[in-house]
XYZ file of C-alpha atoms in Angstrom:
547
model
C -32.063 -61.972 24.262
C -32.135 -63.968 21.015
C -34.762 -61.691 19.466
C -32.607 -58.652 20.275
C -29.631 -60.157 18.425
C -31.837 -61.011 15.431
C -33.240 -57.473 15.411
C -29.730 -55.987 15.563
C -28.579 -58.126 12.619
C -31.681 -57.124 10.656
C -31.035 -53.433 11.241
C -27.405 -53.784 10.157
C -28.482 -55.757 7.078
C -30.947 -53.074 6.039
C -28.451 -50.319 6.703
C -25.748 -51.853 4.539
C -27.900 -52.909 1.576
C -29.367 -50.652 -1.063
C -32.535 -50.954 -3.054
C -30.627 -52.898 -5.754
C -29.713 -55.542 -3.181
C -26.066 -54.475 -3.370
C -24.017 -53.905 -0.289
C -23.334 -50.193 0.241
C -19.862 -49.418 1.548
C -19.231 -46.942 4.286
C -16.529 -44.762 2.700
C -14.193 -42.974 4.995
C -15.104 -39.284 4.749
C -12.482 -36.880 3.522
C -11.185 -34.694 6.338
C -12.855 -31.340 5.776
C -11.046 -28.073 6.452
C -12.413 -25.985 9.284
C -15.235 -23.615 8.488
C -14.522 -20.083 7.394
C -12.576 -18.187 9.993
C -10.432 -15.129 9.782
C -6.907 -16.500 10.130
C -5.843 -13.437 8.164
C -2.603 -11.938 9.429
C -0.043 -9.391 8.301
C 2.658 -7.171 9.766
C 2.454 -3.585 8.503
C 5.098 -0.907 9.055
C 4.304 2.727 8.268
C 7.287 4.791 7.099
C 6.342 8.422 7.736
C 8.239 11.321 6.192
C 8.634 14.020 8.869
C 11.109 16.187 6.955
C 10.645 19.930 6.529
C 8.957 19.503 3.146
C 5.976 17.998 4.974
C 4.276 21.010 6.522
C 3.015 20.608 10.080
C -0.680 20.192 9.162
C 0.260 17.587 6.551
C 2.236 15.619 9.131
C -0.819 15.641 11.383
C -2.939 14.389 8.491
C -0.441 11.569 7.932
C -0.816 10.454 11.555
C -4.604 10.684 11.280
C -4.402 8.570 8.126
C -2.769 5.775 10.151
C -5.374 6.046 12.921
C -8.228 5.883 10.395
C -6.475 2.981 8.650
C -6.821 0.895 11.820
C -10.622 1.162 11.687
C -10.788 -0.534 8.272
C -10.227 -4.032 9.708
C -12.434 -6.308 11.809
C -10.915 -9.467 13.315
C -7.721 -9.660 11.246
C -4.428 -10.181 13.080
C -2.564 -7.074 11.952
C 0.659 -5.983 13.625
C 1.490 -2.272 13.357
C 4.800 -0.432 13.524
C 5.736 3.173 12.711
C 9.084 4.542 11.532
C 9.675 8.308 11.245
C 12.421 9.709 9.065
C 14.065 12.847 7.791
C 17.764 12.529 7.012
C 17.951 9.953 9.824
C 15.258 7.306 10.447
C 14.046 6.394 13.915
C 11.525 3.950 15.348
C 8.364 5.648 16.553
C 6.364 2.533 17.435
C 8.178 -0.842 17.344
C 6.522 -3.576 15.332
C 5.137 -6.156 17.748
C 4.220 -3.721 20.505
C 0.666 -3.204 19.239
C -1.951 -4.861 17.071
C -4.849 -2.946 15.552
C -7.194 -4.055 18.341
C -5.084 -2.451 21.083
C -6.944 0.642 22.364
C -3.673 2.362 23.216
C -2.389 2.363 19.639
C -4.261 5.469 18.368
C -3.020 7.452 21.373
C 0.560 6.312 20.740
C 0.301 7.363 17.092
C -1.124 10.794 17.904
C 1.803 11.446 20.278
C 4.433 11.081 17.542
C 6.225 14.359 16.795
C 7.816 15.881 13.719
C 11.506 16.824 13.714
C 11.972 18.350 10.245
C 15.156 18.367 8.210
C 16.135 16.799 4.906
C 14.551 13.666 3.477
C 16.424 10.399 2.849
C 13.761 7.909 1.835
C 16.211 5.216 0.762
C 17.880 5.289 4.175
C 14.454 4.903 5.797
C 13.579 1.927 3.580
C 16.862 0.242 4.469
C 16.264 0.940 8.168
C 12.791 -0.610 7.927
C 14.086 -3.741 6.190
C 16.938 -4.264 8.651
C 15.297 -3.419 11.983
C 11.606 -4.354 11.749
C 10.882 -7.530 13.704
C 8.466 -9.191 11.299
C 6.853 -12.387 12.536
C 7.991 -15.631 10.926
C 5.563 -16.917 8.324
C 3.409 -13.761 8.398
C 3.115 -11.571 5.258
C 5.212 -8.411 5.414
C 3.994 -5.002 4.274
C 5.333 -1.442 4.431
C 3.415 1.743 3.632
C 5.387 4.893 2.815
C 3.706 8.220 3.640
C 5.675 10.937 1.863
C 5.572 13.695 -0.732
C 8.053 11.680 -2.791
C 10.780 14.336 -2.912
C 14.129 12.822 -1.857
C 17.183 14.785 -0.793
C 18.892 16.329 -3.851
C 22.171 18.133 -4.548
C 22.687 21.566 -6.104
C 22.078 20.082 -9.557
C 18.732 18.586 -8.491
C 20.224 15.094 -8.587
C 18.870 12.683 -5.987
C 21.380 11.954 -3.224
C 19.324 9.032 -2.011
C 19.381 5.426 -3.243
C 15.635 4.941 -2.681
C 15.223 2.834 -5.827
C 17.868 0.278 -4.826
C 16.651 0.129 -1.229
C 13.047 -0.371 -2.358
C 14.145 -3.262 -4.550
C 16.064 -4.754 -1.619
C 12.947 -4.530 0.548
C 10.847 -6.279 -2.082
C 13.533 -8.955 -2.434
C 13.218 -9.477 1.329
C 9.554 -10.345 0.821
C 8.145 -6.974 1.885
C 5.246 -5.637 -0.184
C 5.531 -1.871 -0.617
C 2.708 0.674 -0.886
C 2.863 4.477 -0.916
C 0.521 7.315 0.009
C 1.124 10.874 -1.194
C 0.777 13.280 1.738
C 2.099 16.496 0.215
C 0.011 19.540 -0.644
C -1.937 19.582 -3.906
C 0.500 19.639 -6.826
C 3.465 19.013 -4.518
C 3.730 15.216 -4.643
C 6.266 13.401 -6.810
C 4.084 10.490 -7.898
C 6.796 9.092 -10.199
C 9.165 8.532 -7.270
C 6.422 6.861 -5.227
C 5.621 4.568 -8.156
C 9.304 3.687 -8.525
C 9.458 2.743 -4.847
C 6.361 0.524 -4.922
C 7.150 -0.956 -8.322
C 3.561 -0.475 -9.496
C 1.293 2.499 -10.129
C -1.703 0.687 -8.630
C 0.041 0.580 -5.245
C 0.262 4.362 -4.986
C -2.670 6.133 -3.326
C -3.911 9.553 -2.360
C -4.444 10.288 1.295
C -8.208 10.854 1.217
C -9.345 7.261 1.860
C -7.250 5.045 4.185
C -9.621 2.084 3.791
C -8.907 1.951 0.071
C -5.291 1.132 0.948
C -6.276 -1.398 3.630
C -8.705 -3.212 1.335
C -6.130 -3.379 -1.455
C -3.627 -4.964 0.944
C -6.222 -7.604 1.894
C -6.880 -8.331 -1.782
C -3.163 -8.820 -2.417
C -2.912 -11.113 0.615
C -5.839 -13.126 -0.727
C -4.270 -13.398 -4.170
C -0.983 -14.566 -2.665
C -2.760 -17.598 -1.178
C -2.302 -19.326 -4.522
C 1.442 -18.810 -4.228
C 1.917 -21.152 -1.252
C 2.621 -24.042 -3.605
C 2.875 -25.021 -7.255
C 0.007 -24.509 -9.675
C -0.999 -27.615 -11.645
C -4.067 -27.492 -13.923
C -5.854 -25.081 -11.613
C -4.883 -27.035 -8.476
C -2.287 -26.095 -5.881
C 0.258 -28.716 -4.858
C 1.585 -27.814 -1.429
C 5.338 -27.514 -1.011
C 6.875 -30.897 -0.227
C 3.680 -32.857 -0.909
C 3.131 -35.476 -3.599
C 0.129 -35.515 -5.910
C -0.984 -38.243 -8.331
C -3.132 -36.709 -11.086
C -3.506 -40.229 -12.490
C -2.252 -43.720 -11.704
C 0.968 -43.248 -13.692
C 1.999 -39.702 -12.787
C 3.579 -38.343 -9.592
C 4.055 -34.609 -9.086
C 5.827 -32.767 -6.292
C 6.244 -29.076 -5.503
C 9.875 -28.100 -4.856
C 9.169 -24.488 -3.797
C 6.308 -22.022 -3.709
C 5.609 -20.340 -7.014
C 7.690 -22.771 -9.065
C 6.585 -25.292 -11.653
C 5.780 -28.734 -10.218
C 8.154 -31.595 -10.976
C 6.299 -34.570 -12.446
C 7.392 -38.124 -13.191
C 5.627 -40.647 -15.405
C 6.071 -44.333 -14.626
C 7.208 -46.559 -17.471
C 5.571 -49.952 -17.894
C 7.190 -53.042 -19.325
C 5.510 -54.713 -22.276
C 2.862 -57.176 -21.004
C 3.456 -60.864 -21.614
C -0.190 -61.426 -22.516
C -2.351 -60.239 -25.390
C -5.118 -58.645 -23.328
C -3.798 -57.049 -20.117
C -6.329 -55.486 -17.762
C -6.247 -52.095 -16.014
C -6.457 -52.367 -12.222
C -7.718 -49.259 -10.433
C -4.918 -47.489 -8.583
C -2.149 -49.244 -10.516
C -0.275 -47.768 -13.450
C 0.716 -50.847 -15.445
C -1.871 -53.223 -16.860
C -1.965 -56.700 -15.385
C -2.115 -60.053 -17.121
C -3.371 -61.614 -13.872
C -6.077 -59.210 -12.679
C -7.642 -59.890 -9.301
C -11.347 -60.640 -9.012
C -13.317 -57.433 -8.737
C -15.778 -54.921 -10.171
C -15.335 -53.254 -13.541
C -15.568 -49.473 -13.194
C -14.619 -46.964 -15.897
C -12.518 -49.554 -17.723
C -10.576 -50.656 -14.629
C -10.958 -53.463 -12.104
C -11.520 -52.506 -8.478
C -10.404 -55.561 -6.459
C -12.989 -57.196 -4.219
C -13.010 -55.706 -0.741
C -10.967 -52.672 -1.698
C -11.974 -49.052 -1.844
C -10.758 -46.879 -4.686
C -10.553 -43.117 -4.452
C -10.535 -41.065 -7.636
C -7.503 -38.798 -8.136
C -9.679 -35.705 -7.737
C -10.701 -36.891 -4.281
C -14.378 -36.345 -5.011
C -15.592 -39.952 -5.188
C -14.958 -43.385 -3.604
C -15.849 -46.722 -5.106
C -16.053 -50.079 -3.325
C -16.275 -53.599 -4.738
C -18.234 -56.151 -2.687
C -18.152 -59.167 -5.002
C -16.445 -60.378 -8.159
C -18.382 -59.283 -11.243
C -20.702 -57.024 -9.281
C -21.274 -53.365 -9.951
C -19.023 -51.046 -7.964
C -20.784 -49.015 -5.314
C -19.680 -45.370 -5.431
C -20.271 -42.351 -3.252
C -19.532 -38.722 -4.063
C -18.439 -35.903 -1.799
C -20.665 -32.862 -1.516
C -18.946 -29.507 -1.161
C -20.324 -26.403 0.462
C -19.304 -23.007 -0.850
C -19.307 -19.769 1.104
C -20.758 -16.769 -0.686
C -18.559 -14.647 1.551
C -15.366 -15.969 -0.055
C -13.845 -13.843 -2.787
C -11.426 -16.486 -4.049
C -11.812 -20.207 -3.395
C -8.655 -22.289 -3.764
C -8.499 -26.004 -4.471
C -5.557 -28.064 -3.269
C -4.367 -31.095 -5.169
C -5.885 -34.324 -3.902
C -8.676 -32.561 -2.039
C -12.151 -32.456 -3.480
C -13.602 -29.349 -1.907
C -12.173 -25.872 -2.453
C -11.276 -23.891 0.629
C -11.323 -20.186 1.377
C -7.808 -18.954 2.166
C -7.140 -16.480 4.896
C -7.824 -12.862 3.915
C -10.284 -13.927 1.181
C -13.383 -13.664 3.377
C -15.286 -10.501 2.596
C -16.757 -8.530 -0.263
C -15.029 -7.693 -3.521
C -15.012 -3.924 -3.940
C -13.058 -2.494 -6.837
C -9.527 -3.849 -6.539
C -9.884 -4.471 -2.811
C -11.561 -6.830 -0.354
C -13.776 -5.401 2.387
C -13.690 -7.626 5.514
C -16.903 -9.266 6.660
C -18.800 -6.963 8.977
C -16.752 -3.894 8.060
C -18.332 -0.532 7.359
C -16.544 2.267 5.544
C -17.146 5.525 3.737
C -16.708 5.222 -0.002
C -17.021 8.998 -0.182
C -18.473 11.649 2.145
C -21.990 10.793 0.937
C -21.786 6.991 0.705
C -21.407 4.491 3.549
C -21.006 0.812 2.661
C -21.210 -2.377 4.716
C -20.013 -5.885 3.872
C -22.489 -8.503 5.023
C -22.455 -12.166 3.987
C -20.289 -11.490 0.971
C -22.547 -8.770 -0.408
C -22.027 -5.023 -0.310
C -24.831 -2.770 0.852
C -24.365 0.964 0.451
C -26.454 3.869 1.691
C -26.276 7.273 0.047
C -27.150 10.455 1.905
C -29.856 12.542 0.228
C -28.980 16.209 0.554
C -31.625 18.880 0.879
C -31.278 21.875 -1.413
C -29.321 24.572 0.430
C -31.002 27.986 0.720
C -28.483 29.793 -1.463
C -27.575 30.057 -5.122
C -23.896 29.158 -4.756
C -23.425 26.442 -2.148
C -19.935 25.052 -1.647
C -18.598 21.590 -0.900
C -16.485 21.483 2.234
C -13.803 18.766 1.945
C -14.840 15.739 3.963
C -18.489 16.761 4.181
C -21.277 15.283 2.085
C -23.872 17.954 1.513
C -23.091 21.373 0.048
C -23.497 24.231 2.489
C -24.027 27.952 2.343
C -21.036 29.914 3.557
C -22.529 33.359 3.164
C -25.360 35.473 1.781
C -26.110 35.770 -1.916
C -25.600 39.198 -3.455
C -25.564 40.359 -7.050
C -21.829 41.047 -6.715
C -21.078 37.608 -5.260
C -21.163 35.809 -1.941
C -20.883 37.979 1.150
C -19.099 35.871 3.736
C -20.482 35.616 7.253
C -19.154 38.346 9.567
C -17.464 40.082 6.623
C -18.634 43.590 5.688
C -18.854 44.326 1.971
C -18.821 47.868 0.591
C -21.129 47.820 -2.404
C -19.987 51.364 -3.121
C -18.583 54.225 -1.104
C -21.947 54.789 0.567
C -23.521 51.337 0.951
C -22.252 48.536 3.167
C -23.759 45.039 3.377
C -23.159 42.284 5.896
C -24.229 38.657 6.187
C -25.903 37.811 9.513
C -25.949 34.043 8.897
C -25.208 31.690 6.011
C -28.131 31.277 3.640
C -29.953 34.410 4.775
C -30.479 37.706 2.981
C -27.739 40.293 3.466
C -28.426 43.354 5.589
C -27.445 46.565 3.849
C -27.210 50.132 5.101
C -26.561 53.430 3.326
C -24.656 56.270 4.909
C -26.391 59.656 5.139
C -24.465 62.827 4.384
C -24.799 66.384 5.601
C -24.389 69.070 2.957
C -20.899 70.594 2.966
C -20.640 74.265 3.942
C -19.956 75.453 0.417
C -21.683 75.972 -2.867
C -22.712 72.664 -4.549
C -20.541 73.618 -7.506
C -17.552 73.298 -5.177
C -18.415 69.779 -3.954
C -15.556 67.352 -4.431
C -15.631 63.532 -4.216
C -12.791 61.810 -2.388
C -12.214 58.211 -3.499
C -13.314 55.765 -0.816
C -15.478 58.299 1.038
C -19.242 58.537 0.755
C -19.866 62.198 1.520
C -18.510 64.996 -0.664
C -16.265 67.713 0.755
C -15.611 71.257 -0.242
C -12.775 71.812 -2.706
C -10.895 73.811 -0.100
C -10.943 70.843 2.263
C -10.101 68.187 -0.330
C -6.678 66.557 0.082
C -4.120 66.912 -2.692
C -4.273 63.964 -5.032
C -4.988 62.478 -8.436
C -8.318 62.825 -10.206
C -9.790 59.454 -11.224
C -13.350 58.892 -12.469
C -14.514 62.151 -10.921
C -12.975 61.474 -7.511
C -9.689 62.449 -5.901
C -7.310 59.697 -4.795
C -5.144 61.232 -2.053
C -1.383 61.252 -2.620
C 0.251 58.075 -1.313
C -2.963 56.089 -1.202
C -4.252 53.186 -3.256
C -7.832 52.858 -4.366
C -9.895 50.121 -5.970
C -13.623 50.338 -6.437
C -15.464 47.298 -4.999
C -16.828 46.288 -8.400
C -13.650 47.055 -10.333
C -10.544 44.970 -11.063
C -8.236 47.971 -11.413
C -5.954 49.256 -8.650
C -4.853 52.890 -8.782
C -2.047 54.608 -6.869
C -1.561 58.342 -6.579
C 2.109 59.291 -6.426
C 1.916 63.035 -7.257
C -0.891 65.547 -6.928
C -2.368 66.920 -10.096
C -1.289 64.077 -12.386
C -3.126 60.955 -13.439
C -2.870 58.018 -11.042
C -0.926 54.907 -11.965
C -3.486 52.185 -12.539
C -2.948 48.505 -13.213
C -5.473 45.828 -14.048
C -5.631 42.809 -11.776
C -4.980 39.679 -13.818
C -6.854 36.630 -12.622
C -5.270 33.183 -13.098
C -7.400 30.416 -14.496
C -9.241 28.828 -11.567
C -8.140 25.299 -10.703
C -11.718 24.062 -10.513
C -14.655 23.740 -12.928
C -17.182 25.995 -11.173
C -15.587 28.882 -9.278
C -17.706 31.405 -7.388
C -17.544 35.170 -7.000
C -16.857 36.490 -3.518
C -18.175 39.984 -2.982
C -15.316 42.449 -2.727
C -12.794 40.236 -4.496
C -11.864 40.704 -8.103
C -11.018 37.125 -9.066
C -13.383 34.158 -8.752
C -12.259 31.485 -6.329
C -12.808 27.755 -6.034
C -15.596 26.656 -3.767
C -13.249 24.537 -1.653
C -10.975 27.529 -1.019
C -13.956 29.643 -0.014
C -15.140 26.940 2.370
C -11.800 26.625 4.155
C -11.007 30.325 4.068
C -7.586 29.615 2.561
C -7.185 32.664 0.345
C -3.426 32.492 0.480
C -3.315 29.818 -2.227
C -5.156 31.842 -4.864
């Protein structure tokens, strides 16, 4: 047994001595924060305008926006509530009933119905602030989906205190965002900006994830507001921090300046006082110890630097202090590391794990569509995006369908414009063309005429008809470009932008030129049979009523 005890002592001796024959201390390791985990939480209430100014399809798009918004998160703890409003607000989905991971939430959202009526946005904001059951200690967010037009009086003066109620919501700690859901050109962006307090918190409705990622970025940035900022460090509320041996700092409240006190030292009674590590005032009777950075570390004591990144230990009087440093690991998946006062290693706050993308943060593992052609994925803190390569469509004037990546053919190319599928086009009074399928050649046919039972000198052309008739059989009307327009009828040649009406036989028809407004797009297309060029998006959706 004796040799075992000797061997044990030898092992301990070797373990505690370095190559310089100095005893190495065993510093107590700094408690490390847990590894990166989500821990990201927020309560989000959608305030949805269901007044009559939001047309039915737009209300449906607003609900779909919320459903798509849910897919932008991964493992974040997000509570969802929905408030609907017109002149009176009402709770559609209470906050706390669902989180984004609940499979029943999309169904509940899709079942919400529109009532119509006037719009009182300020009343809805007040209702949200007063009735939403936000969780204690969890960030609060509200997203307004509206066209931004509040209820007004006969003089177009707003009858709604939306500005004051928005300020009250922000004062209650609720971050406000807004999404314009009105038709193109029918969104009051100024009102939405007034409600949110910032233009960069107002979004269009085409990309829900852009809103979600911006909220995560704001939650990440607010992590630095949980205490007081001191030289790049955060002092937690109620905690004390010593940046040096003579200074004490405390944080009275989040976001405020720290309160610091500097200790006064009496004049020493000796000519050469000595600095003792960890003590503010110099000592005329220093203890035996190791000199380190101009200060004495007493024998047997361990001294920790104010930054928390190194420990020093003194084994014997006059010896060299033995020091050890802390190694910190950094996560490449953290957008914003934060360092707390007194702790050596920075930590990654909740909601900061992900990939920086524009002014937003994409959660780890999340995939989203940047645009109809680009899909991006956040992996390990790095964004990877794939772009769809579109094959050339088999037509000269392809169109972009909203929400689709690649341009498509919506008809057959013709010298007079695009012939839409299943739409007959009269090239002239005798030739008709049709489009059997998008991207194919049009099929054209010409009518055949039998000779009228009269002398050719008596042939008469009737506007809109292919075959001539005898003068005796021609209807009474107005002569125009060698053809008769019957009384009471309107005629426009397929390749002409002039409409003519015959009101009295034997006189010239009344003709007016069709004036085409400037197209609201850079590259309009010609549709066969229509005078004015139209935007490709309008052609694709078939919405000719907005021209």
